[in-house]
Amino acid sequence: MNEETNKERLIKSVRNIPDFPIPGIQFKDVTTLFKDAECLQILSDTMYDMYKDKGITKVIGIESRGFIMGPILATRLKTGFVPIRKPGKLPAEVIEECYDKEYGTDCVQIHKDAIDENDIVLLHDDLLATGGTMKAACSLVKKLNPKKIYVNFIIELEELKGKDIFDDDVEIESILSL
Ligand code: AMP
């Protein structure tokens, strides 16, 4: 299958759930991609092709939907996998970054020894909406001084323009723009 056919196959397999978890949100459910063997293979192959020549040394997944394709991609790229989690979940010494949400604040944490200045990292999450979560994850990872940061999403919600809040030194790509 060619690239366009693959994308169409993925787009028609994303389940849209109106008004979840609150009225007004069109929730993009990626579990319908993961349960479909052909879609899961397309995702894995597409992400592998996007990043195979970038010298990535660690894939970093954002809790919790970044924990599915993240490790799959890490095994394809033969890199390590590192989780970024919500506070109180990681057992060893962590660093933290907090960010403002529509209501209140949220924080993300990573183990302090998870990456170092020799790493080229790829941060992965399922979906880019406003970008707040991934921006905080990037700021967190920058504190550990990796050589380069790539960012990847399965889906980008284009009209929210989440990409605009990122610094130019971070390379962001999505498989699907909806
Ligand atoms: P944001 O920080 O606004 O970019 O939100 C990104 C996080 O919220 C991701 O981890 C997504 O899984 C989740 N999310 C936000 N909006 C949606 C949506 N419309 N459909 C599915 N997940 C969403």
PDB file of C-alpha atoms and ligand atoms in Angstrom:
ATOM      1  CA  MET A   1       0.000   0.000   0.000  1.00  0.00           C
ATOM      2  CA  ASN A   2       1.224   3.538  -0.699  1.00  0.00           C
ATOM      3  CA  GLU A   3       1.491   6.322   1.873  1.00  0.00           C
ATOM      4  CA  GLU A   4      -1.838   7.994   0.985  1.00  0.00           C
ATOM      5  CA  THR A   5      -3.758   4.715   1.103  1.00  0.00           C
ATOM      6  CA  ASN A   6      -2.191   3.945   4.470  1.00  0.00           C
ATOM      7  CA  LYS A   7      -3.221   7.335   5.884  1.00  0.00           C
ATOM      8  CA  GLU A   8      -6.775   6.929   4.609  1.00  0.00           C
ATOM      9  CA  ARG A   9      -6.895   3.477   6.208  1.00  0.00           C
ATOM     10  CA  LEU A  10      -5.802   4.988   9.547  1.00  0.00           C
ATOM     11  CA  ILE A  11      -8.115   8.030   9.366  1.00  0.00           C
ATOM     12  CA  LYS A  12     -11.197   5.918   8.760  1.00  0.00           C
ATOM     13  CA  SER A  13     -10.270   3.687  11.700  1.00  0.00           C
ATOM     14  CA  VAL A  14      -9.976   6.455  14.341  1.00  0.00           C
ATOM     15  CA  ARG A  15     -13.164   6.443  16.424  1.00  0.00           C
ATOM     16  CA  ASN A  16     -14.641   9.877  17.152  1.00  0.00           C
ATOM     17  CA  ILE A  17     -16.600  10.173  20.394  1.00  0.00           C
ATOM     18  CA  PRO A  18     -18.594  13.414  20.666  1.00  0.00           C
ATOM     19  CA  ASP A  19     -18.853  15.126  24.063  1.00  0.00           C
ATOM     20  CA  PHE A  20     -16.298  12.929  25.868  1.00  0.00           C
ATOM     21  CA  PRO A  21     -15.107  13.421  28.583  1.00  0.00           C
ATOM     22  CA  ILE A  22     -17.023  16.729  28.707  1.00  0.00           C
ATOM     23  CA  PRO A  23     -19.551  18.420  26.393  1.00  0.00           C
ATOM     24  CA  GLY A  24     -17.953  20.078  23.345  1.00  0.00           C
ATOM     25  CA  ILE A  25     -14.906  17.780  23.077  1.00  0.00           C
ATOM     26  CA  GLN A  26     -14.597  15.538  20.000  1.00  0.00           C
ATOM     27  CA  PHE A  27     -12.558  12.725  21.540  1.00  0.00           C
ATOM     28  CA  LYS A  28     -10.279  10.862  19.125  1.00  0.00           C
ATOM     29  CA  ASP A  29     -10.149   7.257  20.303  1.00  0.00           C
ATOM     30  CA  VAL A  30      -6.929   5.579  19.121  1.00  0.00           C
ATOM     31  CA  THR A  31      -7.758   2.206  20.673  1.00  0.00           C
ATOM     32  CA  THR A  32      -9.612   1.419  17.430  1.00  0.00           C
ATOM     33  CA  LEU A  33      -6.282   1.788  15.608  1.00  0.00           C
ATOM     34  CA  PHE A  34      -4.416  -0.391  18.107  1.00  0.00           C
ATOM     35  CA  LYS A  35      -6.943  -3.257  18.019  1.00  0.00           C
ATOM     36  CA  ASP A  36      -6.743  -3.491  14.215  1.00  0.00           C
ATOM     37  CA  ALA A  37      -3.683  -5.584  13.210  1.00  0.00           C
ATOM     38  CA  GLU A  38      -3.250  -3.812   9.873  1.00  0.00           C
ATOM     39  CA  CYS A  39      -3.499  -0.306  11.413  1.00  0.00           C
ATOM     40  CA  LEU A  40      -1.075  -1.220  14.204  1.00  0.00           C
ATOM     41  CA  GLN A  41       1.405  -2.472  11.596  1.00  0.00           C
ATOM     42  CA  ILE A  42       0.989   0.688   9.480  1.00  0.00           C
ATOM     43  CA  LEU A  43       1.608   2.849  12.572  1.00  0.00           C
ATOM     44  CA  SER A  44       4.713   0.888  13.517  1.00  0.00           C
ATOM     45  CA  ASP A  45       6.127   0.908   9.958  1.00  0.00           C
ATOM     46  CA  THR A  46       5.327   4.598   9.361  1.00  0.00           C
ATOM     47  CA  MET A  47       6.945   5.728  12.611  1.00  0.00           C
ATOM     48  CA  TYR A  48       9.964   3.520  11.979  1.00  0.00           C
ATOM     49  CA  ASP A  49      10.434   5.055   8.507  1.00  0.00           C
ATOM     50  CA  MET A  50      10.120   8.585   9.920  1.00  0.00           C
ATOM     51  CA  TYR A  51      12.837   8.105  12.569  1.00  0.00           C
ATOM     52  CA  LYS A  52      15.140   5.288  11.449  1.00  0.00           C
ATOM     53  CA  ASP A  53      17.864   7.655  10.189  1.00  0.00           C
ATOM     54  CA  LYS A  54      17.801  10.240  12.996  1.00  0.00           C
ATOM     55  CA  GLY A  55      20.218   8.575  15.392  1.00  0.00           C
ATOM     56  CA  ILE A  56      17.575   8.282  18.134  1.00  0.00           C
ATOM     57  CA  THR A  57      18.934   6.666  21.314  1.00  0.00           C
ATOM     58  CA  LYS A  58      15.817   6.838  23.565  1.00  0.00           C
ATOM     59  CA  VAL A  59      12.086   6.911  22.888  1.00  0.00           C
ATOM     60  CA  ILE A  60      10.190   8.746  25.646  1.00  0.00           C
ATOM     61  CA  GLY A  61       6.464   8.007  26.071  1.00  0.00           C
ATOM     62  CA  ILE A  62       3.994  10.346  27.791  1.00  0.00           C
ATOM     63  CA  GLU A  63       1.589   8.687  30.277  1.00  0.00           C
ATOM     64  CA  SER A  64      -0.529   6.943  29.376  1.00  0.00           C
ATOM     65  CA  ARG A  65      -1.377   6.698  25.698  1.00  0.00           C
ATOM     66  CA  GLY A  66       2.269   7.293  24.776  1.00  0.00           C
ATOM     67  CA  PHE A  67       3.073   3.969  26.466  1.00  0.00           C
ATOM     68  CA  ILE A  68       1.633   1.937  23.581  1.00  0.00           C
ATOM     69  CA  MET A  69       3.429   2.970  20.384  1.00  0.00           C
ATOM     70  CA  GLY A  70       6.431   4.288  22.363  1.00  0.00           C
ATOM     71  CA  PRO A  71       7.861   0.880  23.323  1.00  0.00           C
ATOM     72  CA  ILE A  72       6.855  -0.640  19.960  1.00  0.00           C
ATOM     73  CA  LEU A  73       8.884   2.052  18.194  1.00  0.00           C
ATOM     74  CA  ALA A  74      11.774   1.660  20.644  1.00  0.00           C
ATOM     75  CA  THR A  75      12.101  -2.029  19.791  1.00  0.00           C
ATOM     76  CA  ARG A  76      11.975  -1.236  16.041  1.00  0.00           C
ATOM     77  CA  LEU A  77      14.664   1.469  16.419  1.00  0.00           C
ATOM     78  CA  LYS A  78      16.631  -0.679  18.882  1.00  0.00           C
ATOM     79  CA  THR A  79      16.644   2.123  21.468  1.00  0.00           C
ATOM     80  CA  GLY A  80      15.712   2.277  25.131  1.00  0.00           C
ATOM     81  CA  PHE A  81      12.258   3.395  26.337  1.00  0.00           C
ATOM     82  CA  VAL A  82      11.681   5.999  29.071  1.00  0.00           C
ATOM     83  CA  PRO A  83       8.322   6.934  30.664  1.00  0.00           C
ATOM     84  CA  ILE A  84       7.239  10.463  31.574  1.00  0.00           C
ATOM     85  CA  ARG A  85       4.601  10.086  34.270  1.00  0.00           C
ATOM     86  CA  LYS A  86       2.220  12.007  36.486  1.00  0.00           C
ATOM     87  CA  PRO A  87       3.496  12.862  39.999  1.00  0.00           C
ATOM     88  CA  GLY A  88       3.903  10.090  42.546  1.00  0.00           C
ATOM     89  CA  LYS A  89       4.279   7.200  40.095  1.00  0.00           C
ATOM     90  CA  LEU A  90       8.039   6.978  39.424  1.00  0.00           C
ATOM     91  CA  PRO A  91       9.928   5.346  42.308  1.00  0.00           C
ATOM     92  CA  ALA A  92      13.460   6.794  42.043  1.00  0.00           C
ATOM     93  CA  GLU A  93      14.740  10.384  42.079  1.00  0.00           C
ATOM     94  CA  VAL A  94      12.741  12.570  39.654  1.00  0.00           C
ATOM     95  CA  ILE A  95      12.717  16.033  38.149  1.00  0.00           C
ATOM     96  CA  GLU A  96       9.398  17.777  37.533  1.00  0.00           C
ATOM     97  CA  GLU A  97       7.786  20.369  35.283  1.00  0.00           C
ATOM     98  CA  CYS A  98       4.350  21.900  35.945  1.00  0.00           C
ATOM     99  CA  TYR A  99       2.068  23.658  33.479  1.00  0.00           C
ATOM    100  CA  ASP A 100      -1.229  25.561  33.469  1.00  0.00           C
ATOM    101  CA  LYS A 101      -4.344  23.825  32.216  1.00  0.00           C
ATOM    102  CA  GLU A 102      -7.758  25.349  31.569  1.00  0.00           C
ATOM    103  CA  TYR A 103      -8.599  24.629  35.213  1.00  0.00           C
ATOM    104  CA  GLY A 104      -5.634  24.442  37.620  1.00  0.00           C
ATOM    105  CA  THR A 105      -2.188  23.005  36.953  1.00  0.00           C
ATOM    106  CA  ASP A 106      -0.701  19.628  36.096  1.00  0.00           C
ATOM    107  CA  CYS A 107       2.831  18.271  36.493  1.00  0.00           C
ATOM    108  CA  VAL A 108       4.947  15.671  34.698  1.00  0.00           C
ATOM    109  CA  GLN A 109       7.987  13.822  36.031  1.00  0.00           C
ATOM    110  CA  ILE A 110      10.921  11.823  34.657  1.00  0.00           C
ATOM    111  CA  HIS A 111      13.638   9.853  36.424  1.00  0.00           C
ATOM    112  CA  LYS A 112      16.692  12.069  36.785  1.00  0.00           C
ATOM    113  CA  ASP A 113      19.020   9.373  35.428  1.00  0.00           C
ATOM    114  CA  ALA A 114      16.745   8.332  32.519  1.00  0.00           C
ATOM    115  CA  ILE A 115      18.607  10.272  29.835  1.00  0.00           C
ATOM    116  CA  ASP A 116      21.849  12.244  29.570  1.00  0.00           C
ATOM    117  CA  GLU A 117      23.696  14.680  27.298  1.00  0.00           C
ATOM    118  CA  ASN A 118      24.692  11.903  24.874  1.00  0.00           C
ATOM    119  CA  ASP A 119      21.087  11.026  24.031  1.00  0.00           C
ATOM    120  CA  ILE A 120      19.060  11.961  20.966  1.00  0.00           C
ATOM    121  CA  VAL A 121      15.467  11.586  22.121  1.00  0.00           C
ATOM    122  CA  LEU A 122      12.073  11.114  20.531  1.00  0.00           C
ATOM    123  CA  LEU A 123       9.078  12.119  22.659  1.00  0.00           C
ATOM    124  CA  HIS A 124       5.856  10.388  21.699  1.00  0.00           C
ATOM    125  CA  ASP A 125       2.185  10.852  22.628  1.00  0.00           C
ATOM    126  CA  ASP A 126      -1.041   9.836  20.898  1.00  0.00           C
ATOM    127  CA  LEU A 127      -2.456  13.298  20.232  1.00  0.00           C
ATOM    128  CA  LEU A 128      -1.521  16.985  20.000  1.00  0.00           C
ATOM    129  CA  ALA A 129      -4.350  19.264  21.119  1.00  0.00           C
ATOM    130  CA  THR A 130      -3.269  22.583  22.741  1.00  0.00           C
ATOM    131  CA  GLY A 131       0.287  21.268  23.162  1.00  0.00           C
ATOM    132  CA  GLY A 132       0.471  22.050  26.886  1.00  0.00           C
ATOM    133  CA  THR A 133       1.331  18.509  27.960  1.00  0.00           C
ATOM    134  CA  MET A 134       4.061  17.954  25.367  1.00  0.00           C
ATOM    135  CA  LYS A 135       5.532  21.445  25.852  1.00  0.00           C
ATOM    136  CA  ALA A 136       5.966  20.656  29.562  1.00  0.00           C
ATOM    137  CA  ALA A 137       7.478  17.263  28.662  1.00  0.00           C
ATOM    138  CA  CYS A 138       9.977  19.003  26.335  1.00  0.00           C
ATOM    139  CA  SER A 139      10.938  21.521  29.048  1.00  0.00           C
ATOM    140  CA  LEU A 140      11.414  18.624  31.453  1.00  0.00           C
ATOM    141  CA  VAL A 141      13.637  16.693  29.057  1.00  0.00           C
ATOM    142  CA  LYS A 142      15.657  19.829  28.176  1.00  0.00           C
ATOM    143  CA  LYS A 143      16.773  20.028  31.819  1.00  0.00           C
ATOM    144  CA  LEU A 144      18.727  16.792  31.176  1.00  0.00           C
ATOM    145  CA  ASN A 145      20.500  18.334  28.140  1.00  0.00           C
ATOM    146  CA  PRO A 146      19.994  15.760  25.361  1.00  0.00           C
ATOM    147  CA  LYS A 147      21.761  16.476  22.045  1.00  0.00           C
ATOM    148  CA  LYS A 148      18.476  16.789  20.141  1.00  0.00           C
ATOM    149  CA  ILE A 149      14.707  16.445  20.756  1.00  0.00           C
ATOM    150  CA  TYR A 150      12.228  15.062  18.220  1.00  0.00           C
ATOM    151  CA  VAL A 151       8.488  15.004  18.968  1.00  0.00           C
ATOM    152  CA  ASN A 152       5.921  12.688  17.412  1.00  0.00           C
ATOM    153  CA  PHE A 153       2.139  12.287  17.625  1.00  0.00           C
ATOM    154  CA  ILE A 154      -0.214   9.856  15.945  1.00  0.00           C
ATOM    155  CA  ILE A 155      -2.808  12.650  15.540  1.00  0.00           C
ATOM    156  CA  GLU A 156      -2.536  16.421  15.436  1.00  0.00           C
ATOM    157  CA  LEU A 157      -5.722  18.501  15.835  1.00  0.00           C
ATOM    158  CA  GLU A 158      -4.712  21.112  13.293  1.00  0.00           C
ATOM    159  CA  GLU A 159      -7.188  23.875  14.150  1.00  0.00           C
ATOM    160  CA  LEU A 160      -5.908  24.137  17.743  1.00  0.00           C
ATOM    161  CA  LYS A 161      -2.456  25.172  16.403  1.00  0.00           C
ATOM    162  CA  GLY A 162      -0.675  23.381  19.250  1.00  0.00           C
ATOM    163  CA  LYS A 163       2.559  23.298  17.218  1.00  0.00           C
ATOM    164  CA  ASP A 164       2.904  27.091  17.475  1.00  0.00           C
ATOM    165  CA  ILE A 165       3.808  27.065  21.175  1.00  0.00           C
ATOM    166  CA  PHE A 166       7.002  25.003  20.665  1.00  0.00           C
ATOM    167  CA  ASP A 167      10.523  26.413  20.295  1.00  0.00           C
ATOM    168  CA  ASP A 168      12.153  26.051  16.858  1.00  0.00           C
ATOM    169  CA  ASP A 169      14.848  23.683  18.125  1.00  0.00           C
ATOM    170  CA  VAL A 170      12.253  20.892  18.584  1.00  0.00           C
ATOM    171  CA  GLU A 171      11.235  18.937  15.441  1.00  0.00           C
ATOM    172  CA  ILE A 172       7.527  18.013  15.575  1.00  0.00           C
ATOM    173  CA  GLU A 173       5.776  15.571  13.253  1.00  0.00           C
ATOM    174  CA  SER A 174       2.379  13.870  13.276  1.00  0.00           C
ATOM    175  CA  ILE A 175       1.223  10.874  11.291  1.00  0.00           C
ATOM    176  CA  LEU A 176      -2.312  12.251  10.801  1.00  0.00           C
ATOM    177  CA  SER A 177      -3.652  15.828  10.775  1.00  0.00           C
ATOM    178  CA  LEU A 178      -7.359  16.005  11.585  1.00  0.00           C
TER     179      LEU A 178
HETATM  180  P1  AMP B   1      -2.867  18.968  25.110  1.00  0.00           P
HETATM  181  O1  AMP B   1      -1.951  19.137  26.289  1.00  0.00           O
HETATM  182  O2  AMP B   1      -3.988  19.964  25.082  1.00  0.00           O
HETATM  183  O3  AMP B   1      -2.105  18.941  23.788  1.00  0.00           O
HETATM  184  O4  AMP B   1      -3.607  17.576  25.295  1.00  0.00           O
HETATM  185  C1  AMP B   1      -2.946  16.430  24.954  1.00  0.00           C
HETATM  186  C2  AMP B   1      -3.324  15.249  25.835  1.00  0.00           C
HETATM  187  O5  AMP B   1      -4.718  15.183  26.097  1.00  0.00           O
HETATM  188  C3  AMP B   1      -2.932  13.989  25.107  1.00  0.00           C
HETATM  189  O6  AMP B   1      -2.300  13.126  26.036  1.00  0.00           O
HETATM  190  C4  AMP B   1      -4.227  13.421  24.589  1.00  0.00           C
HETATM  191  O7  AMP B   1      -4.255  12.047  24.806  1.00  0.00           O
HETATM  192  C5  AMP B   1      -5.338  14.115  25.365  1.00  0.00           C
HETATM  193  N1  AMP B   1      -6.365  14.749  24.497  1.00  0.00           N
HETATM  194  C6  AMP B   1      -6.625  16.078  24.394  1.00  0.00           C
HETATM  195  N2  AMP B   1      -7.631  16.336  23.539  1.00  0.00           N
HETATM  196  C7  AMP B   1      -8.020  15.133  23.054  1.00  0.00           C
HETATM  197  C8  AMP B   1      -9.017  14.715  22.091  1.00  0.00           C
HETATM  198  N3  AMP B   1      -9.824  15.578  21.454  1.00  0.00           N
HETATM  199  N4  AMP B   1      -9.116  13.405  21.824  1.00  0.00           N
HETATM  200  C9  AMP B   1      -8.307  12.514  22.454  1.00  0.00           C
HETATM  201  N5  AMP B   1      -7.368  12.829  23.364  1.00  0.00           N
HETATM  202  C10 AMP B   1      -7.214  14.132  23.671  1.00  0.00           C
END
